[in-house]
mmCIF file of C-alpha atoms and ligand atoms in Angstrom:
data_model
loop_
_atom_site.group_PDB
_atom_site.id
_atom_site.type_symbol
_atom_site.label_atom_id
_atom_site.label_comp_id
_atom_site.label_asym_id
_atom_site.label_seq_id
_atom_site.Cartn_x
_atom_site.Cartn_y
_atom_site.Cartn_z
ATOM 1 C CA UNK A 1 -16.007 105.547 -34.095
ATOM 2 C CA UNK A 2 -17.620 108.708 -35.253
ATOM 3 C CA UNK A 3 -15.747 111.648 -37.265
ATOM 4 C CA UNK A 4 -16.673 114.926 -37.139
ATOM 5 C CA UNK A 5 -15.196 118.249 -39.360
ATOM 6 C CA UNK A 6 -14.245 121.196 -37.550
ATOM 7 C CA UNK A 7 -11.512 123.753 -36.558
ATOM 8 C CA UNK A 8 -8.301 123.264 -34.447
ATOM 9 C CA UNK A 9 -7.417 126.793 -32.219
ATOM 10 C CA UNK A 10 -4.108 126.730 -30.157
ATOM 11 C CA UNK A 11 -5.072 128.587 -27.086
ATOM 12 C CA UNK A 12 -3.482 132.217 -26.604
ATOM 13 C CA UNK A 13 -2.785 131.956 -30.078
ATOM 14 C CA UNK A 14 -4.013 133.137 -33.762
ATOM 15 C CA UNK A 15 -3.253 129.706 -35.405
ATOM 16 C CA UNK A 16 -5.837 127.458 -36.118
ATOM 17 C CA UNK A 17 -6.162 124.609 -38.228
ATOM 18 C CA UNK A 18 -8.537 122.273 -40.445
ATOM 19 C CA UNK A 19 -9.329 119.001 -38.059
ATOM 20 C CA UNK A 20 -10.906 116.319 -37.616
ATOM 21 C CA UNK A 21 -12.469 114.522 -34.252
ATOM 22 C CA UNK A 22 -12.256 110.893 -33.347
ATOM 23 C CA UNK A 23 -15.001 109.976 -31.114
ATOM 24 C CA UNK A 24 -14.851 106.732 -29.584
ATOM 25 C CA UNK A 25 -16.815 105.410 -26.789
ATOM 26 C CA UNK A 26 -13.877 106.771 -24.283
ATOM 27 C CA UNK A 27 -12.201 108.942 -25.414
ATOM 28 C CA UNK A 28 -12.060 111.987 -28.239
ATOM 29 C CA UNK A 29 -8.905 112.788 -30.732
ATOM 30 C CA UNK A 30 -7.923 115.323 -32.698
ATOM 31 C CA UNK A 31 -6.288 115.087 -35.973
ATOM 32 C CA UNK A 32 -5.120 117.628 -38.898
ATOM 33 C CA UNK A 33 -6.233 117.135 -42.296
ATOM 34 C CA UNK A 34 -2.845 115.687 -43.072
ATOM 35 C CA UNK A 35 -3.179 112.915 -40.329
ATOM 36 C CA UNK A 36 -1.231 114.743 -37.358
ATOM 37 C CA UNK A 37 -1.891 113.610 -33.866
ATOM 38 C CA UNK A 38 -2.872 117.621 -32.296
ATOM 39 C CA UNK A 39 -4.875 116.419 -28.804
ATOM 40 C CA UNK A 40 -6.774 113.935 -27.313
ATOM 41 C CA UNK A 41 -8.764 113.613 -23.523
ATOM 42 C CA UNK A 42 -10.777 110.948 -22.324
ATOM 43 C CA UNK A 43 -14.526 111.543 -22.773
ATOM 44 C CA UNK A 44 -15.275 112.122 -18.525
ATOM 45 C CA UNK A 45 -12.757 114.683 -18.522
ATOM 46 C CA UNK A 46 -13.692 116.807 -21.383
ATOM 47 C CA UNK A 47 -14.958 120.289 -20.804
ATOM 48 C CA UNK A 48 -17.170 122.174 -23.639
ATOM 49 C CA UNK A 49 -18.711 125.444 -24.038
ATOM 50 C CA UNK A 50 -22.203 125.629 -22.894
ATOM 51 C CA UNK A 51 -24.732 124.719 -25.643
ATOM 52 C CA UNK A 52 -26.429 127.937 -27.302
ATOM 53 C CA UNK A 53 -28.996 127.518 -30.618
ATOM 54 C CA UNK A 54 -27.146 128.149 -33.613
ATOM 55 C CA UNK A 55 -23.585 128.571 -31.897
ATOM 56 C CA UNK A 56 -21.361 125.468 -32.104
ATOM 57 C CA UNK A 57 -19.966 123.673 -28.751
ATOM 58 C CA UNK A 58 -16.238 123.623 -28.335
ATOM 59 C CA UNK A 59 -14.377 120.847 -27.079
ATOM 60 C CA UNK A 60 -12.021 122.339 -24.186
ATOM 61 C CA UNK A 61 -8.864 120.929 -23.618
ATOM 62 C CA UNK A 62 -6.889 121.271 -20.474
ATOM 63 C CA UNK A 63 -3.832 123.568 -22.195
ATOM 64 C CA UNK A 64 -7.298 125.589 -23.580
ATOM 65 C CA UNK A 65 -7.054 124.529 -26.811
ATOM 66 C CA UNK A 66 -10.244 124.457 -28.767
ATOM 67 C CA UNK A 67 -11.593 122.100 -31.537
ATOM 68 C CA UNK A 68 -14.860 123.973 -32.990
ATOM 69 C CA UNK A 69 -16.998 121.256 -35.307
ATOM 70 C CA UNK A 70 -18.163 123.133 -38.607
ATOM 71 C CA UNK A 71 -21.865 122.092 -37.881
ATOM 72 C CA UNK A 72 -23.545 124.835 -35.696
ATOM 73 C CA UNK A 73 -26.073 121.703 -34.962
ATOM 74 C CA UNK A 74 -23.670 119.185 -33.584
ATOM 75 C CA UNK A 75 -23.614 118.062 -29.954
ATOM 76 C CA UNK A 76 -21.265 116.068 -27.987
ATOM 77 C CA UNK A 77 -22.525 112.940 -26.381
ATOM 78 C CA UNK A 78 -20.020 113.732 -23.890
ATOM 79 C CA UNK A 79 -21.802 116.631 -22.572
ATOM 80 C CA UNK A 80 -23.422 116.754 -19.260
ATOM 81 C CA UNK A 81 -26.776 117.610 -19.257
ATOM 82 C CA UNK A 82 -26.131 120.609 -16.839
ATOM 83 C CA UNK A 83 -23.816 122.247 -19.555
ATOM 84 C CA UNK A 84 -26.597 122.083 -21.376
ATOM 85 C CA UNK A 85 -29.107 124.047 -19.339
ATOM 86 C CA UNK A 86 -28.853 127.505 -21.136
ATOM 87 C CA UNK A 87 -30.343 125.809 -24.790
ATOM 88 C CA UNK A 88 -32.881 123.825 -22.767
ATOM 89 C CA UNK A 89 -34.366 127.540 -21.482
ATOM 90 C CA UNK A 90 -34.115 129.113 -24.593
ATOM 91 C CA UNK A 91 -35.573 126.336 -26.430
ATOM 92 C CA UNK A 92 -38.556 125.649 -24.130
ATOM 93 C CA UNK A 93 -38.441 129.578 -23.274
ATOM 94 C CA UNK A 94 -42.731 129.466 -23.335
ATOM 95 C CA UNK A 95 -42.963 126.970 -20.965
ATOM 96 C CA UNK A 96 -40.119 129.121 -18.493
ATOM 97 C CA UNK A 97 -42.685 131.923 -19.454
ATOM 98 C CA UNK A 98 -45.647 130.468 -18.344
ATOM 99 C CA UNK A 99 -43.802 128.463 -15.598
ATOM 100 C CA UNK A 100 -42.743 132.518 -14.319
ATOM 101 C CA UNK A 101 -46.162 133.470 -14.488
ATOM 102 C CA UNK A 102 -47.921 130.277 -12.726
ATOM 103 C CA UNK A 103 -45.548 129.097 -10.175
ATOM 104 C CA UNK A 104 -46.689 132.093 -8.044
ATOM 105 C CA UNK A 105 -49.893 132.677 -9.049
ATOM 106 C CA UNK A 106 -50.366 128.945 -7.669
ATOM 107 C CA UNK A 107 -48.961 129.792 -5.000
ATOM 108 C CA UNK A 108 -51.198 133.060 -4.253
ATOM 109 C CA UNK A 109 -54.389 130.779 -5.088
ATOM 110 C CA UNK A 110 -53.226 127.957 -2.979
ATOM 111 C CA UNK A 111 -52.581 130.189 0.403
ATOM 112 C CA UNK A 112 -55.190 132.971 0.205
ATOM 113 C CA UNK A 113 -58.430 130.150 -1.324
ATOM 114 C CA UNK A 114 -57.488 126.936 -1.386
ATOM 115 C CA UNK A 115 -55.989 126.957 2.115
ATOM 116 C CA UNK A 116 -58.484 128.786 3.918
ATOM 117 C CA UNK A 117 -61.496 126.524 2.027
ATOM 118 C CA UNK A 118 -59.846 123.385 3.002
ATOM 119 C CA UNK A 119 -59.195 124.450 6.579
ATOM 120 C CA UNK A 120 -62.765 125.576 6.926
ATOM 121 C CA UNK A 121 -63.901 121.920 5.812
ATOM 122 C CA UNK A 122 -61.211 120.543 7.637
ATOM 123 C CA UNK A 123 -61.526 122.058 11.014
ATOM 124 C CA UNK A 124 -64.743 120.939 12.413
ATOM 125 C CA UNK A 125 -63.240 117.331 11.659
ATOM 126 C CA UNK A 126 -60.563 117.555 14.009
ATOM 127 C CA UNK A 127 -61.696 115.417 17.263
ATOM 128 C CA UNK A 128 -61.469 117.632 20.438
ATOM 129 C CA UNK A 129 -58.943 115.371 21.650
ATOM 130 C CA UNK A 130 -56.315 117.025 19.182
ATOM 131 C CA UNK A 131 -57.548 120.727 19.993
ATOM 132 C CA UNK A 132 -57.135 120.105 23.906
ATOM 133 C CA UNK A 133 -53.406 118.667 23.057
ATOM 134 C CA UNK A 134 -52.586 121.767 21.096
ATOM 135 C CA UNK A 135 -54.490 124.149 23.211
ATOM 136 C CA UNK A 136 -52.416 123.166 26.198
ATOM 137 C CA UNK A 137 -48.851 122.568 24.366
ATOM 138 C CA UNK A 138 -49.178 125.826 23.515
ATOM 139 C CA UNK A 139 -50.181 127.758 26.707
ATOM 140 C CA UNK A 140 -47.034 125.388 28.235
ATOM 141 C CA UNK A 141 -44.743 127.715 25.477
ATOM 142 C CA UNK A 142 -46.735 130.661 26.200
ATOM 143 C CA UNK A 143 -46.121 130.165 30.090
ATOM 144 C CA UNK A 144 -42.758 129.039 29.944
ATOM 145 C CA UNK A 145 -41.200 131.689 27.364
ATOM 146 C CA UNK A 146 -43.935 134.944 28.289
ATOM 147 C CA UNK A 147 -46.032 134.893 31.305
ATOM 148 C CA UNK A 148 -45.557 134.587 35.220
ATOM 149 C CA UNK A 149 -48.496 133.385 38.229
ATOM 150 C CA UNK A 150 -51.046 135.833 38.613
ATOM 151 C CA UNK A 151 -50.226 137.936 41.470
ATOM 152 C CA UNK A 152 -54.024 138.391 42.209
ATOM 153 C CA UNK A 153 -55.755 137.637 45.340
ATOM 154 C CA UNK A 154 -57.679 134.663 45.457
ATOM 155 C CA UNK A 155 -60.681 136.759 46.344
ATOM 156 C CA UNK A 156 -59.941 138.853 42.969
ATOM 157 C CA UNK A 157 -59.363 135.848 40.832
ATOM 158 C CA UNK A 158 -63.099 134.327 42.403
ATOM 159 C CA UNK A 159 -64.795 137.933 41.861
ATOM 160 C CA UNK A 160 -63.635 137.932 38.168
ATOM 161 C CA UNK A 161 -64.474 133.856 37.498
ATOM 162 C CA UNK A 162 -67.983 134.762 39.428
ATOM 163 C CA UNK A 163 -68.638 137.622 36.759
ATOM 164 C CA UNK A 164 -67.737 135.287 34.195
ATOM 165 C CA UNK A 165 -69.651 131.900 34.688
ATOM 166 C CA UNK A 166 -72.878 134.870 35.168
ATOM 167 C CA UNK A 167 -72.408 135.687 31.384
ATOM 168 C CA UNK A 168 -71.520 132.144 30.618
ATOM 169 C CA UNK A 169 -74.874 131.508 31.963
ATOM 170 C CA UNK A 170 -77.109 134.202 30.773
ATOM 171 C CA UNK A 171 -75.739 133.558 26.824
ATOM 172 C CA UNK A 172 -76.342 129.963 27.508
ATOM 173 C CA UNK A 173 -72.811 128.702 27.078
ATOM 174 C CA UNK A 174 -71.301 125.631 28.431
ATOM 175 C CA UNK A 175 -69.165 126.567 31.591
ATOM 176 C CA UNK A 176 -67.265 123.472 30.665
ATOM 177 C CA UNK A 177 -66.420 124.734 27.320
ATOM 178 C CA UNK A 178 -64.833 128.159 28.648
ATOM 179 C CA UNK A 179 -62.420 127.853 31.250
ATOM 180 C CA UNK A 180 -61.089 131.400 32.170
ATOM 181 C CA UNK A 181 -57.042 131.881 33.591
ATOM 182 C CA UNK A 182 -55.033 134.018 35.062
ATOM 183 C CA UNK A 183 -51.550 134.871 34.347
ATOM 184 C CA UNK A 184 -49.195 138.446 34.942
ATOM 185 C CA UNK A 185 -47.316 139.641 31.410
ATOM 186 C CA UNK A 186 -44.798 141.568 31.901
ATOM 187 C CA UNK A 187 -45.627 143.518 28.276
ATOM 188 C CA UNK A 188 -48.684 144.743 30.212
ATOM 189 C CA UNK A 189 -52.942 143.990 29.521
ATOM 190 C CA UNK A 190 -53.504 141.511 27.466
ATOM 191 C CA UNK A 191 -55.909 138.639 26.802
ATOM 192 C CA UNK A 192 -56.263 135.689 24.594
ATOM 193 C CA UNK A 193 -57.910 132.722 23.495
ATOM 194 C CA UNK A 194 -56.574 128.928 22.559
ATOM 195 C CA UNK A 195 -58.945 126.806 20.515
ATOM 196 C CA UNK A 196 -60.409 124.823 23.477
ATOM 197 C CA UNK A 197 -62.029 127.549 24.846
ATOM 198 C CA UNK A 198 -59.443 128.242 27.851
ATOM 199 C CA UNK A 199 -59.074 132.129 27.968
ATOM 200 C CA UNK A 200 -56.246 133.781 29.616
ATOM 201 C CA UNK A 201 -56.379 137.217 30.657
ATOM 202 C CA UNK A 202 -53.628 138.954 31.938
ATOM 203 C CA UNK A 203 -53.438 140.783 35.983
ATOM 204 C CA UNK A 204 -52.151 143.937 34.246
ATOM 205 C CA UNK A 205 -55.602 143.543 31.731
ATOM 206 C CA UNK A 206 -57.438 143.192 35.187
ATOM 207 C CA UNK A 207 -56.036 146.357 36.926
ATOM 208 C CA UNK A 208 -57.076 148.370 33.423
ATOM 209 C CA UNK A 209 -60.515 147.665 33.771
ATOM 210 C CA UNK A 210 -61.088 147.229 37.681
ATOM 211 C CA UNK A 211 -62.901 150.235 37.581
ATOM 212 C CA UNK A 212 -65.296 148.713 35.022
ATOM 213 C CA UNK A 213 -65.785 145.158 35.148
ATOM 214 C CA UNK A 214 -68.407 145.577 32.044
ATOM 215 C CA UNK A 215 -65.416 146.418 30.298
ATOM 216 C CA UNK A 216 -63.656 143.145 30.718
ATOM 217 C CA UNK A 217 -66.673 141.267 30.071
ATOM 218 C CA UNK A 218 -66.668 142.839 26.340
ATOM 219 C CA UNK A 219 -63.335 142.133 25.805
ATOM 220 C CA UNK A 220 -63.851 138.247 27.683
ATOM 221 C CA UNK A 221 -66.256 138.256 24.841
ATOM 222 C CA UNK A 222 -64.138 138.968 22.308
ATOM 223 C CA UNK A 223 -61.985 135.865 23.107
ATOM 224 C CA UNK A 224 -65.108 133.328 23.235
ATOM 225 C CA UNK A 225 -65.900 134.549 19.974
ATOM 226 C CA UNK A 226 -62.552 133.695 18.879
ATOM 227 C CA UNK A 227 -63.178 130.176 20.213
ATOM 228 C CA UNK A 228 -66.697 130.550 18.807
ATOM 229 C CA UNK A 229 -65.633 130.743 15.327
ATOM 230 C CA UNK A 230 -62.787 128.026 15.625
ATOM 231 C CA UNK A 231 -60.448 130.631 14.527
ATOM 232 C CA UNK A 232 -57.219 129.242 16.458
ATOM 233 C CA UNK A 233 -57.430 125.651 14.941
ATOM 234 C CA UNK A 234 -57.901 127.322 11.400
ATOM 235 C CA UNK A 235 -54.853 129.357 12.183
ATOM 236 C CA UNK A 236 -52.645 126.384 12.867
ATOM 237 C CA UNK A 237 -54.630 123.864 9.681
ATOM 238 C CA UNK A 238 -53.311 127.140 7.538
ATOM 239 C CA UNK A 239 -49.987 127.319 9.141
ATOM 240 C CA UNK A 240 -49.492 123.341 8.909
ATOM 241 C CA UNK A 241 -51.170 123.082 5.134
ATOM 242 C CA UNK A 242 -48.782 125.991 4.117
ATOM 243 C CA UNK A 243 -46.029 124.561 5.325
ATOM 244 C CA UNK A 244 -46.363 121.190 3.660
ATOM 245 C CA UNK A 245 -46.840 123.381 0.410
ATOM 246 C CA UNK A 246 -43.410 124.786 0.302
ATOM 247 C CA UNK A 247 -41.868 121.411 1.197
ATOM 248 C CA UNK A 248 -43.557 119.667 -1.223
ATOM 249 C CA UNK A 249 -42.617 122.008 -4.007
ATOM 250 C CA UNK A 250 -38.688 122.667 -2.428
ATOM 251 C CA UNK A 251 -38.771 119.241 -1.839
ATOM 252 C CA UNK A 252 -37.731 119.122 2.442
ATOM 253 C CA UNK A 253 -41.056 116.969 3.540
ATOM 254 C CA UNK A 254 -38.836 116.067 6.259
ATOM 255 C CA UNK A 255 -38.722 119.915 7.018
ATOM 256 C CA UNK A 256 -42.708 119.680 7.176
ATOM 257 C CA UNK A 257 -42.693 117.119 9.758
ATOM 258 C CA UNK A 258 -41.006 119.542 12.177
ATOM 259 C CA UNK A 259 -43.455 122.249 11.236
ATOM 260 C CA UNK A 260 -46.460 120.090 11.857
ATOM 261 C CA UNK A 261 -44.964 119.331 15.360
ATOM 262 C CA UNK A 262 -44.487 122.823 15.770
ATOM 263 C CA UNK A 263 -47.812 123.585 15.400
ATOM 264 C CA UNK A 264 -48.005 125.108 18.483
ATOM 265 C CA UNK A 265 -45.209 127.619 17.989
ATOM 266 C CA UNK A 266 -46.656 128.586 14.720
ATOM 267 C CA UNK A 267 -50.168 129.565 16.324
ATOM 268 C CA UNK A 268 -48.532 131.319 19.480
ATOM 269 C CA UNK A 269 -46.801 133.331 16.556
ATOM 270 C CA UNK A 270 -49.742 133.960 13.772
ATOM 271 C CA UNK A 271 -52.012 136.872 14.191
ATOM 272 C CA UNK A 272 -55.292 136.110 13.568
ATOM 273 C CA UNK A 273 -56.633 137.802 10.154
ATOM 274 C CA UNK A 274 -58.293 141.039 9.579
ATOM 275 C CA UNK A 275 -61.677 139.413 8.918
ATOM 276 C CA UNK A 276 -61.263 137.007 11.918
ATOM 277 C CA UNK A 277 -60.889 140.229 14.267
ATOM 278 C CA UNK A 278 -64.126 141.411 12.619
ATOM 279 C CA UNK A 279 -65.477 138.326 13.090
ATOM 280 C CA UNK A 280 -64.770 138.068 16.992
ATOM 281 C CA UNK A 281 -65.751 142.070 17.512
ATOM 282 C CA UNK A 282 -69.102 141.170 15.743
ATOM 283 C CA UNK A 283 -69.950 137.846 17.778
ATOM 284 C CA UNK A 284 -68.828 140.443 21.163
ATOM 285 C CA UNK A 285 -71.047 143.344 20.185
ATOM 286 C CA UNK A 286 -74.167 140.780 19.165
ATOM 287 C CA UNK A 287 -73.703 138.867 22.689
ATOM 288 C CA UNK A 288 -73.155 142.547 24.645
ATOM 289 C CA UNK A 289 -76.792 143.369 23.094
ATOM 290 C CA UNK A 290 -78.324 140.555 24.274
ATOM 291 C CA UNK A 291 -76.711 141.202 27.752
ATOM 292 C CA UNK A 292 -78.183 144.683 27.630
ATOM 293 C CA UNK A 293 -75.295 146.122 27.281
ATOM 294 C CA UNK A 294 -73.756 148.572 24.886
ATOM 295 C CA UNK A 295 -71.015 147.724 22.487
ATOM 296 C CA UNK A 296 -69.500 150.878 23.160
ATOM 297 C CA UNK A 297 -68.449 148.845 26.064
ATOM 298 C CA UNK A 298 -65.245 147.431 23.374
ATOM 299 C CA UNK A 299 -64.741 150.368 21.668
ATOM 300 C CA UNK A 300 -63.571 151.836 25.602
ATOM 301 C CA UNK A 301 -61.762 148.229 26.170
ATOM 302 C CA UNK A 302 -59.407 148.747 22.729
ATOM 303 C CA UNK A 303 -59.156 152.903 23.515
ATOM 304 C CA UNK A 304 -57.659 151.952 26.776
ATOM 305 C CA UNK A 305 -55.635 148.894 25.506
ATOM 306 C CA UNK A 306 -54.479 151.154 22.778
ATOM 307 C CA UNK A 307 -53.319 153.986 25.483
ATOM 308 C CA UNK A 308 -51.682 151.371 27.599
ATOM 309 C CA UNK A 309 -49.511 150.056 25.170
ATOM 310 C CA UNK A 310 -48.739 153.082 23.216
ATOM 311 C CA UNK A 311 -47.185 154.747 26.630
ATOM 312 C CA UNK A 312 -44.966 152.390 28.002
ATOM 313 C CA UNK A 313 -44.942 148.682 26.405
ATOM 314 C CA UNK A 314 -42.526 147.201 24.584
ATOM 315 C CA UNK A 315 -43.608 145.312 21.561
ATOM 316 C CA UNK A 316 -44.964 141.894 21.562
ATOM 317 C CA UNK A 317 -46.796 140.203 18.219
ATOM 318 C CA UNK A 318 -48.103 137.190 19.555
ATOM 319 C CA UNK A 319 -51.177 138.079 22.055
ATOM 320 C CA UNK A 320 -54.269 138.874 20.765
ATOM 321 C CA UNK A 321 -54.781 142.495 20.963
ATOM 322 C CA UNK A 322 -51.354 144.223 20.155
ATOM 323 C CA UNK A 323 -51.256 142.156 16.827
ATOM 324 C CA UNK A 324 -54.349 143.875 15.372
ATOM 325 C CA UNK A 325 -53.167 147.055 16.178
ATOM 326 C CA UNK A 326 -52.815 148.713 13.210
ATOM 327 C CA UNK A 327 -57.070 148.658 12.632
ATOM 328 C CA UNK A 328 -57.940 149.376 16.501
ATOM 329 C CA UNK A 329 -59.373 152.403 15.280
ATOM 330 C CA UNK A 330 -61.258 151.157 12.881
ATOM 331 C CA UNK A 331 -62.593 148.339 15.013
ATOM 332 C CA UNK A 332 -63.761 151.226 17.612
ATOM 333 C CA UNK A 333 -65.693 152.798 14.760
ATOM 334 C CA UNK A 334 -67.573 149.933 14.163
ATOM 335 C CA UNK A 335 -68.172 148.909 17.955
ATOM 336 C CA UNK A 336 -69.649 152.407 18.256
ATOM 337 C CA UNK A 337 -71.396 152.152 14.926
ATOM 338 C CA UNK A 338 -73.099 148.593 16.432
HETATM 339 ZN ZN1 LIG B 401 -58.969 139.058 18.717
#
């Protein structure tokens, strides 16, 4: 049984008197100086005031009566540790400080280096097995939520493939690797690349250009480069790695097991990056050279992507070209500037 000295405070009221506490291992009593019985509660069912350095803790009785101990210092073995939160911040307040300033700087670090460096590393690891799977979940979403048969003739579709396995085979690249498909998009020209090299380009991305096959070809170029540079399957390491990040430090890794069977979702809905953009224009305006043709080539491709979809297409974030749009200008600079 431990005693403690304090104050007695009738609630609503001005009177208050000396006191005493009885604190036994269930339950707390209250008695005057001159050994009257004022209050009592069992130990679970007492409430206190939370716990602030320097300030006493009141013991809260149901009819809000108070008993205040004399010793700023004292606490209550009673109290929960949650009551106890606001003392715990103020007296660790440098490590909230620096917790404030490193939680998201961690966070910055980990998604815009540590990421990005991993994935890099990580990528080229990943057996072609696992890109194939993805490659063709994904155009399954792709298909089934966006895009309709191409409504090209055969004879169209074998013109365009002919054109294709030419450049595939004056750059020297594996016909095998790229595999080129045709689909009709409602939201109008558009082409894109998934991570096993299958390109899909769009009837409406056809039409634009059928005056100008050479045109096609730089923007067909564009899309290997994509697959050149592995950018899709860094996309979706990113996507995945970031993901497990914020489940590890919320604590849902049961949430990140959804995400990383999602992957394909995620990639069908993450632009590529500014620099992987630049990355794909540069491999399309190197491999237009050595073709013998001009780069200028792309900068007409994005002028008349830009035109099509500024006059009469509804927005759409996920294919390749409308998601960069906010730098097509730039990128025709630097096609002209090749
Ligand atoms: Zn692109």
């Amino acid at each position: 049984m431990k005693q403690i000295t304090g104050m007695y405070q009738w609630g609503g009221e001005a009177r208050s008197l000396a006191a005493t506490a009885f604190i036994s291992d269930d339950h707390i009593s209250i008695q005057s100086n001159e050994g009257e019985h004022l209050n009592q509660c069992l130990n679970e069912q007492a409430k206190f005031s939370d716990a602030i350095p320097g300030l006493p803790v009141d013991l809260i009785f149901n009819n809000n009566d108070r008993f205040i101990p004399d010793n700023p210092q004292f606490r209550w073995s009673a109290q929960k540790s949650g009551q106890r939160i606001p003392e715990l911040l103020e007296r660790n307040w440098l490590t909230v400080v620096i917790a404030l300033i490193l939680v998201p700087g961690f966070v910055w670090l980990m998604i815009n280096k540590v990421i990005p460096g991993a994935s890099e590393a990580v990528v080229p690891l990943i057996p072609d097995r696992v890109v194939a799977e993805l490659s063709e979940q994904t155009l399954a979403v792709i298909d089934k939520i966006h895009l309709d048969e191409s409504k090209l003739s055969n004879e169209r579709q074998k013109a365009i493939t002919d054109q294709w396995n030419q450049v595939l085979n004056q750059l020297a690249l594996p016909p095998d690797q790229y595999t080129l498909k045709f689909r009709s998009f409602s939201a109008g020209p558009n082409a894109f690349a998934l991570p096993d090299g299958t390109v899909i380009i769009t009837d409406q991305i056809v039409e634009l250009t059928a005056d100008k096959p050479d045109v096609l070809t730089s923007v067909l170029l564009h899309e290997i480069g994509h697959v050149h540079h592995q950018h899709g399957m860094k996309l979706a390491t990113q996507s995945v790695a970031t993901s497990v990040l914020f489940a590890m430090m919320f604590g849902d890794i049961e949430g990140a097991g959804e995400v990383v069977l999602g992957t394909g979702t995620a990639l069908m809905q993450s632009a590529f990056s500014r620099d992987m953009e630049s990355e794909a224009d540069t491999y399309a305006f190197k491999q237009l050279t050595a073709l013998g043709m001009s780069p200028e080539l792309f900068a007409e491709a994005m002028e008349r992507l830009q035109q099509a979809h500024e006059t009469d297409l509804p927005e759409s974030e996920w294919l390749d070209y409308l998601s960069s749009h906010p730098d097509t200008q730039e990128r025709i600079e630097r096609a002209r500037q090749f």
